[in-house]
CSV table of C-alpha atoms in Angstrom, one decimal:
chain,number,residue,atom,x,y,z
A,6,TYR,CA,130.7,79.6,110.9
A,7,CYS,CA,129.9,83.4,112.4
A,8,PRO,CA,133.1,86.0,112.2
A,9,ASP,CA,132.1,87.9,115.1
A,10,PRO,CA,132.2,91.1,113.8
A,11,LEU,CA,132.2,94.1,116.4
A,12,ARG,CA,131.4,97.5,115.0
A,13,PHE,CA,132.8,101.2,116.5
A,14,SER,CA,130.7,104.3,115.4
A,15,ALA,CA,131.6,107.3,116.0
A,16,ILE,CA,128.3,110.5,114.9
A,17,GLY,CA,128.2,114.0,115.1
A,18,ALA,CA,126.1,116.4,113.6
A,19,ILE,CA,125.5,119.9,113.8
A,20,SER,CA,122.3,121.7,112.5
A,21,ALA,CA,120.7,125.1,111.3
A,22,ARG,CA,116.8,126.0,111.4
A,23,TYR,CA,114.8,129.1,110.3
A,24,ARG,CA,111.5,129.5,110.9
A,25,SER,CA,108.4,132.1,110.4
A,26,ALA,CA,105.2,132.2,110.1
A,27,SER,CA,105.3,130.8,107.0
A,28,LEU,CA,108.5,129.6,106.0
A,29,GLU,CA,110.8,126.8,107.5
A,30,ILE,CA,114.4,126.3,106.7
A,31,LEU,CA,116.7,123.5,107.7
A,32,ALA,CA,120.3,122.7,107.3
A,33,SER,CA,122.5,120.1,108.4
A,34,LEU,CA,125.8,118.2,108.3
A,35,GLN,CA,126.6,114.8,109.6
A,36,GLY,CA,129.6,113.1,109.7
A,37,GLN,CA,130.5,109.2,110.4
A,38,LEU,CA,133.7,107.2,111.3
A,39,ILE,CA,133.3,103.8,111.0
A,40,ARG,CA,135.4,100.8,112.1
A,41,GLU,CA,134.9,97.2,112.0
A,42,THR,CA,136.7,93.8,113.7
A,43,VAL,CA,136.1,90.0,113.2
A,44,LYS,CA,138.4,87.3,114.9
A,45,SER,CA,138.1,85.3,111.8
A,46,GLY,CA,138.7,86.2,108.8
A,47,GLU,CA,138.5,89.2,106.5
A,48,GLY,CA,136.5,92.5,107.8
A,49,ALA,CA,134.9,95.2,106.6
A,50,LYS,CA,136.6,98.3,104.9
A,51,PRO,CA,137.0,101.3,107.1
A,52,VAL,CA,134.0,104.2,106.6
A,53,ASN,CA,134.5,108.1,106.9
A,54,SER,CA,132.0,110.1,105.6
A,55,LEU,CA,130.1,113.8,105.3
A,56,SER,CA,126.2,114.1,104.9
A,57,PRO,CA,125.2,117.5,103.7
A,58,SER,CA,121.2,117.7,103.6
A,59,LEU,CA,119.2,121.0,102.9
A,60,SER,CA,115.3,121.1,102.9
A,61,ALA,CA,112.3,123.7,103.0
A,62,ALA,CA,109.0,124.4,103.6
A,63,TRP,CA,106.5,126.8,102.4
A,64,LYS,CA,103.1,127.5,103.9
A,65,LEU,CA,100.3,129.1,101.5
A,66,PRO,CA,97.0,130.3,102.2
A,67,LEU,CA,94.1,127.2,101.8
A,68,GLY,CA,96.2,124.7,103.4
A,69,PHE,CA,98.2,124.5,100.8
A,70,THR,CA,102.2,123.6,101.5
A,71,LEU,CA,105.1,123.5,99.0
A,72,ARG,CA,108.5,121.7,100.3
A,73,ALA,CA,112.0,120.8,98.2
A,74,SER,CA,114.9,118.9,99.8
A,75,ALA,CA,118.3,118.3,98.8
A,76,HIS,CA,120.0,114.9,100.6
A,77,GLN,CA,123.4,113.2,100.2
A,78,GLY,CA,122.1,109.8,101.7
A,79,PHE,CA,124.8,107.0,103.3
A,80,ARG,CA,124.0,103.4,104.0
A,81,VAL,CA,126.4,101.1,105.5
A,82,PRO,CA,126.4,97.8,104.5
A,83,SER,CA,124.5,95.6,107.5
A,84,PHE,CA,126.5,92.6,109.3
A,85,ASN,CA,124.2,90.3,107.3
A,86,ASP,CA,125.1,91.6,104.2
A,87,LEU,CA,128.7,91.7,104.8
A,88,TYR,CA,129.5,88.4,106.6
A,89,CYS,CA,125.9,86.0,106.7
A,90,GLN,CA,127.4,82.7,105.3
A,91,ARG,CA,127.6,82.2,101.8
A,92,SER,CA,125.1,85.4,100.8
A,93,GLY,CA,127.7,87.8,102.8
A,94,ASN,CA,130.2,90.3,100.8
A,95,VAL,CA,133.2,91.9,102.8
A,96,SER,CA,133.6,93.7,99.7
A,97,LEU,CA,130.8,95.5,99.9
A,98,ASN,CA,131.1,99.4,99.7
A,99,PRO,CA,128.7,101.9,100.9
A,100,GLU,CA,125.9,102.9,99.3
A,101,LYS,CA,126.1,106.9,98.6
A,102,ALA,CA,123.0,108.3,97.0
A,103,LEU,CA,122.3,111.9,96.3
A,104,GLU,CA,118.7,113.0,96.4
A,105,PHE,CA,116.5,115.5,95.1
A,106,ASN,CA,112.8,115.9,95.9
A,107,ILE,CA,109.9,118.4,95.4
A,108,GLY,CA,106.1,118.2,96.8
A,109,ALA,CA,102.9,119.7,97.8
A,110,LEU,CA,100.9,118.9,100.3
A,111,TRP,CA,97.3,120.2,101.2
A,112,SER,CA,95.1,119.6,104.4
A,113,ARG,CA,91.4,120.5,105.4
A,114,SER,CA,89.7,119.9,108.1
A,115,GLY,CA,86.1,120.2,109.6
A,116,GLU,CA,84.0,119.4,112.7
A,117,ARG,CA,82.8,116.1,111.2
A,118,LEU,CA,85.4,116.0,107.4
A,119,SER,CA,89.2,116.1,107.3
A,120,LEU,CA,90.9,115.5,103.7
A,121,SER,CA,94.5,115.7,102.7
A,122,ALA,CA,96.6,115.0,99.6
A,123,ARG,CA,100.1,114.9,98.8
A,124,VAL,CA,102.2,114.4,96.1
A,125,ASP,CA,105.9,114.1,95.5
A,126,CYS,CA,108.8,114.0,92.7
A,127,TYR,CA,112.0,112.6,93.3
A,128,HIS,CA,115.0,112.5,91.5
A,129,ASN,CA,118.5,110.2,93.4
A,130,ARG,CA,121.3,109.1,92.1
A,131,VAL,CA,122.5,105.9,93.9
A,132,LYS,CA,126.4,104.4,93.5
A,133,ASP,CA,126.9,101.2,95.2
A,134,LYS,CA,123.0,100.5,95.6
A,135,ILE,CA,123.5,97.1,98.0
A,136,VAL,CA,121.0,94.8,96.2
A,137,ALA,CA,120.6,91.1,96.6
A,138,ILE,CA,121.0,88.9,93.4
A,139,PRO,CA,119.7,85.1,93.8
A,140,THR,CA,122.5,82.4,91.8
A,141,LEU,CA,121.6,78.6,91.3
A,142,PHE,CA,120.7,78.2,95.0
A,143,ILE,CA,121.7,80.5,97.0
A,144,TRP,CA,121.5,84.7,96.9
A,145,LYS,CA,124.9,87.2,96.9
A,146,MET,CA,125.0,90.6,97.8
A,147,ARG,CA,126.8,93.0,95.5
A,148,ASN,CA,126.8,96.6,94.3
A,149,ALA,CA,125.0,98.3,91.7
A,150,GLY,CA,127.5,101.0,90.2
A,151,LEU,CA,125.2,103.7,89.4
A,152,VAL,CA,121.7,103.4,89.8
A,153,ILE,CA,119.4,106.2,88.5
A,154,ILE,CA,116.0,106.8,90.1
A,155,ASN,CA,113.2,109.0,89.4
A,156,GLY,CA,109.8,108.4,90.9
A,157,ALA,CA,106.6,110.1,92.1
A,158,ASP,CA,104.6,109.5,95.3
A,159,LEU,CA,100.8,110.3,95.4
A,160,ALA,CA,98.8,109.7,98.3
A,161,SER,CA,95.3,111.2,100.1
A,162,ALA,CA,93.2,110.8,102.9
A,163,LEU,CA,89.5,111.1,104.1
A,164,SER,CA,88.4,110.7,107.9
A,165,TRP,CA,84.5,111.2,108.3
A,166,LEU,CA,82.1,111.2,111.5
A,167,PRO,CA,78.6,109.8,110.1
A,168,ALA,CA,77.2,109.4,113.1
A,169,ALA,CA,78.7,110.0,117.0
A,170,GLY,CA,81.4,107.0,117.7
A,171,SER,CA,81.6,106.3,114.5
A,172,VAL,CA,84.9,107.0,112.1
A,173,LEU,CA,84.8,106.4,108.2
A,174,ASP,CA,88.6,106.1,107.3
A,175,ASP,CA,89.7,106.2,103.4
A,176,GLY,CA,93.1,106.3,101.9
A,177,LEU,CA,95.0,105.7,98.6
A,178,SER,CA,98.4,105.9,97.5
A,179,TYR,CA,100.4,105.4,94.5
A,180,SER,CA,103.9,105.1,93.7
A,181,PHE,CA,105.9,104.8,90.0
A,182,ILE,CA,109.7,104.4,90.6
A,183,SER,CA,112.2,104.3,87.5
A,184,ALA,CA,115.6,102.9,89.0
A,185,LEU,CA,117.6,102.1,86.0
A,186,ASP,CA,121.6,100.6,86.6
A,187,ARG,CA,123.6,102.8,84.8
A,188,SER,CA,127.0,101.2,85.4
A,189,ASN,CA,128.6,100.1,82.4
A,190,PRO,CA,126.9,101.4,79.1
A,191,GLU,CA,128.6,98.2,77.4
A,192,ALA,CA,126.7,96.0,79.8
A,193,LYS,CA,123.2,93.8,78.6
A,194,ASN,CA,121.1,95.0,81.3
A,195,TYR,CA,122.3,99.3,80.7
A,196,GLY,CA,119.2,101.1,81.0
A,197,HIS,CA,117.2,98.1,82.4
A,198,GLN,CA,115.1,98.3,85.9
A,199,ILE,CA,117.1,97.0,88.9
A,200,PRO,CA,115.8,93.2,90.2
A,201,TYR,CA,112.8,92.8,92.2
A,202,THR,CA,111.5,96.7,91.7
A,203,PRO,CA,108.4,97.5,90.2
A,204,ARG,CA,107.9,100.5,88.5
A,205,HIS,CA,103.7,101.1,89.7
A,206,SER,CA,102.2,100.3,92.9
A,207,ALA,CA,99.4,101.0,94.4
A,208,ASN,CA,97.1,100.6,97.8
A,209,ALA,CA,93.9,101.3,98.8
A,210,ASN,CA,92.4,101.0,102.4
A,211,LEU,CA,88.6,101.5,103.7
A,212,GLY,CA,87.9,101.5,106.8
A,213,ILE,CA,84.4,102.1,109.5
A,214,ASP,CA,84.9,102.4,113.3
A,215,THR,CA,81.6,101.7,115.1
A,216,PRO,CA,81.2,101.3,118.7
A,217,TYR,CA,80.5,97.8,118.4
A,218,VAL,CA,82.8,96.3,115.5
A,219,ALA,CA,85.3,98.2,113.0
A,220,LEU,CA,85.7,96.3,109.5
A,221,SER,CA,88.3,96.9,107.1
A,222,TYR,CA,89.5,96.2,103.6
A,223,SER,CA,92.9,96.7,101.9
A,224,LEU,CA,93.7,96.4,98.2
A,225,CYS,CA,97.8,96.1,97.5
A,226,ALA,CA,98.5,96.3,93.2
A,227,VAL,CA,102.3,95.7,92.7
A,228,SER,CA,103.4,95.8,88.8
A,229,GLU,CA,105.4,93.0,86.8
A,230,ARG,CA,109.3,92.8,88.5
A,231,TYR,CA,112.5,91.2,87.3
A,232,SER,CA,114.1,88.8,88.7
A,233,LEU,CA,117.6,89.1,87.4
A,234,ALA,CA,119.4,92.7,86.0
A,235,GLN,CA,118.6,92.0,83.0
A,236,ASN,CA,114.9,92.1,82.2
A,237,SER,CA,114.2,89.4,79.7
A,238,GLU,CA,111.3,87.4,79.3
A,239,ALA,CA,112.3,84.7,81.4
A,240,SER,CA,113.1,86.4,84.5
A,241,ARG,CA,109.7,88.5,84.6
A,242,ILE,CA,107.8,88.2,87.2
A,243,PRO,CA,103.8,88.8,87.0
A,244,GLY,CA,102.0,91.5,88.8
A,245,TYR,CA,100.2,90.9,91.7
A,246,LEU,CA,96.3,91.9,93.6
A,247,ASP,CA,96.1,91.3,97.2
A,248,HIS,CA,92.5,91.4,99.0
A,249,SER,CA,92.1,91.2,102.2
A,250,LEU,CA,89.4,92.2,104.5
A,251,THR,CA,89.6,92.4,108.6
A,252,LEU,CA,86.9,92.8,111.1
A,253,SER,CA,87.4,93.2,114.7
A,254,ARG,CA,86.1,94.0,118.1
A,255,GLU,CA,88.0,95.6,121.4
A,256,PHE,CA,86.9,94.6,125.1
A,257,SER,CA,87.3,96.5,128.0
A,258,PHE,CA,87.6,95.2,131.3
A,259,GLY,CA,89.1,97.9,134.1
A,260,SER,CA,92.4,98.9,132.4
A,261,THR,CA,92.5,95.7,130.2
A,262,ARG,CA,91.7,95.8,126.9
A,263,LEU,CA,91.1,92.7,125.0
A,264,ARG,CA,90.8,93.2,120.8
A,265,LEU,CA,90.0,90.3,118.6
A,266,ALA,CA,90.3,90.5,114.6
A,267,PHE,CA,89.5,88.3,112.0
A,268,GLU,CA,91.2,88.4,109.1
A,269,ALA,CA,90.3,87.0,105.4
A,270,LEU,CA,94.1,87.5,103.4
A,271,ASN,CA,94.6,87.3,99.6
A,272,LEU,CA,90.9,86.8,98.7
A,273,SER,CA,91.5,86.7,95.2
A,274,ASN,CA,92.9,83.1,96.0
A,275,TYR,CA,96.0,84.2,93.6
A,276,ASN,CA,99.5,82.2,94.6
A,277,TYR,CA,101.5,85.6,93.4
A,278,GLU,CA,105.5,85.5,94.0
A,279,LEU,CA,106.8,88.1,95.7
A,280,ILE,CA,110.5,86.1,95.4
A,281,ARG,CA,110.4,83.9,92.0
A,282,ASP,CA,109.7,80.1,92.5
A,283,TYR,CA,108.3,81.3,95.8
A,284,PRO,CA,104.2,81.2,95.6
A,285,MET,CA,102.9,82.9,98.3
A,286,ALA,CA,99.8,81.1,100.3
A,287,GLY,CA,96.6,81.5,98.7
A,288,ARG,CA,93.1,82.6,100.4
A,289,HIS,CA,93.7,81.9,104.2
A,290,TYR,CA,92.1,82.9,107.4
A,291,ARG,CA,93.8,84.7,110.8
A,292,ILE,CA,92.8,85.4,114.3
A,293,ASN,CA,94.4,87.7,116.5
A,294,PHE,CA,94.1,88.2,119.9
A,295,LYS,CA,95.7,91.3,121.4
A,296,ILE,CA,96.0,92.3,125.4
A,297,THR,CA,96.8,96.2,126.6
A,298,TYR,CA,97.3,96.3,130.1
């Protein structure tokens, strides 16, 4: 069964920018008109929206840059959200967000060493956030009336040339996100973290590239999450660590390049769950071939 939806979108924008040696300010206003038709059944509601945004970046001495932004976001439900059999919901409202961000960036580059670090803190108020909630046998799309999101992202990167033709790359990142449902003060899930959203997540990557072979290691860490709107022990999904190792070599044949890679995935052999009751594979291996011509 498919209602054969057809979407007509008209999108327009106007923007202005001020730029000097140390300061850049950008303002914009975007408008959308969206209409949908279906051959059978009920179609989605018409959409009219205006989305203003304002951002600024200020360059300081010693490689520092301060930045800030305010943006009114807008996301229309996808066809899968609306019309997918059983899980779709044609009554979905577009997701609207008021987003504020402030952050700093630092970078220094030398002949053989480059370093960078950034931090961003944000506050978002999302109305009618589109989320998927599992029911007894299937998932169902719905709107969460109001979600307050506060978070921070930290990241650093290092690139070092220890010898001619060799590069060592290192990257670290960490994210904290508090995404709380503030829709109904009388509901049992009021003030609870929305489903499948971890409060803490981190990534680490270390790689060395030589003229003969490239070796890289990656680590992904995710804290506990909840499968239901109410954060009870019964809906808790444990956190996990995922380690992976990749060994690769590239060969050239004239203008054609062949890249061979061997991957060892989930080295800790832990059957963690991204989705409740659907455990991921344990330790496994993969060989990749890539030809560029």
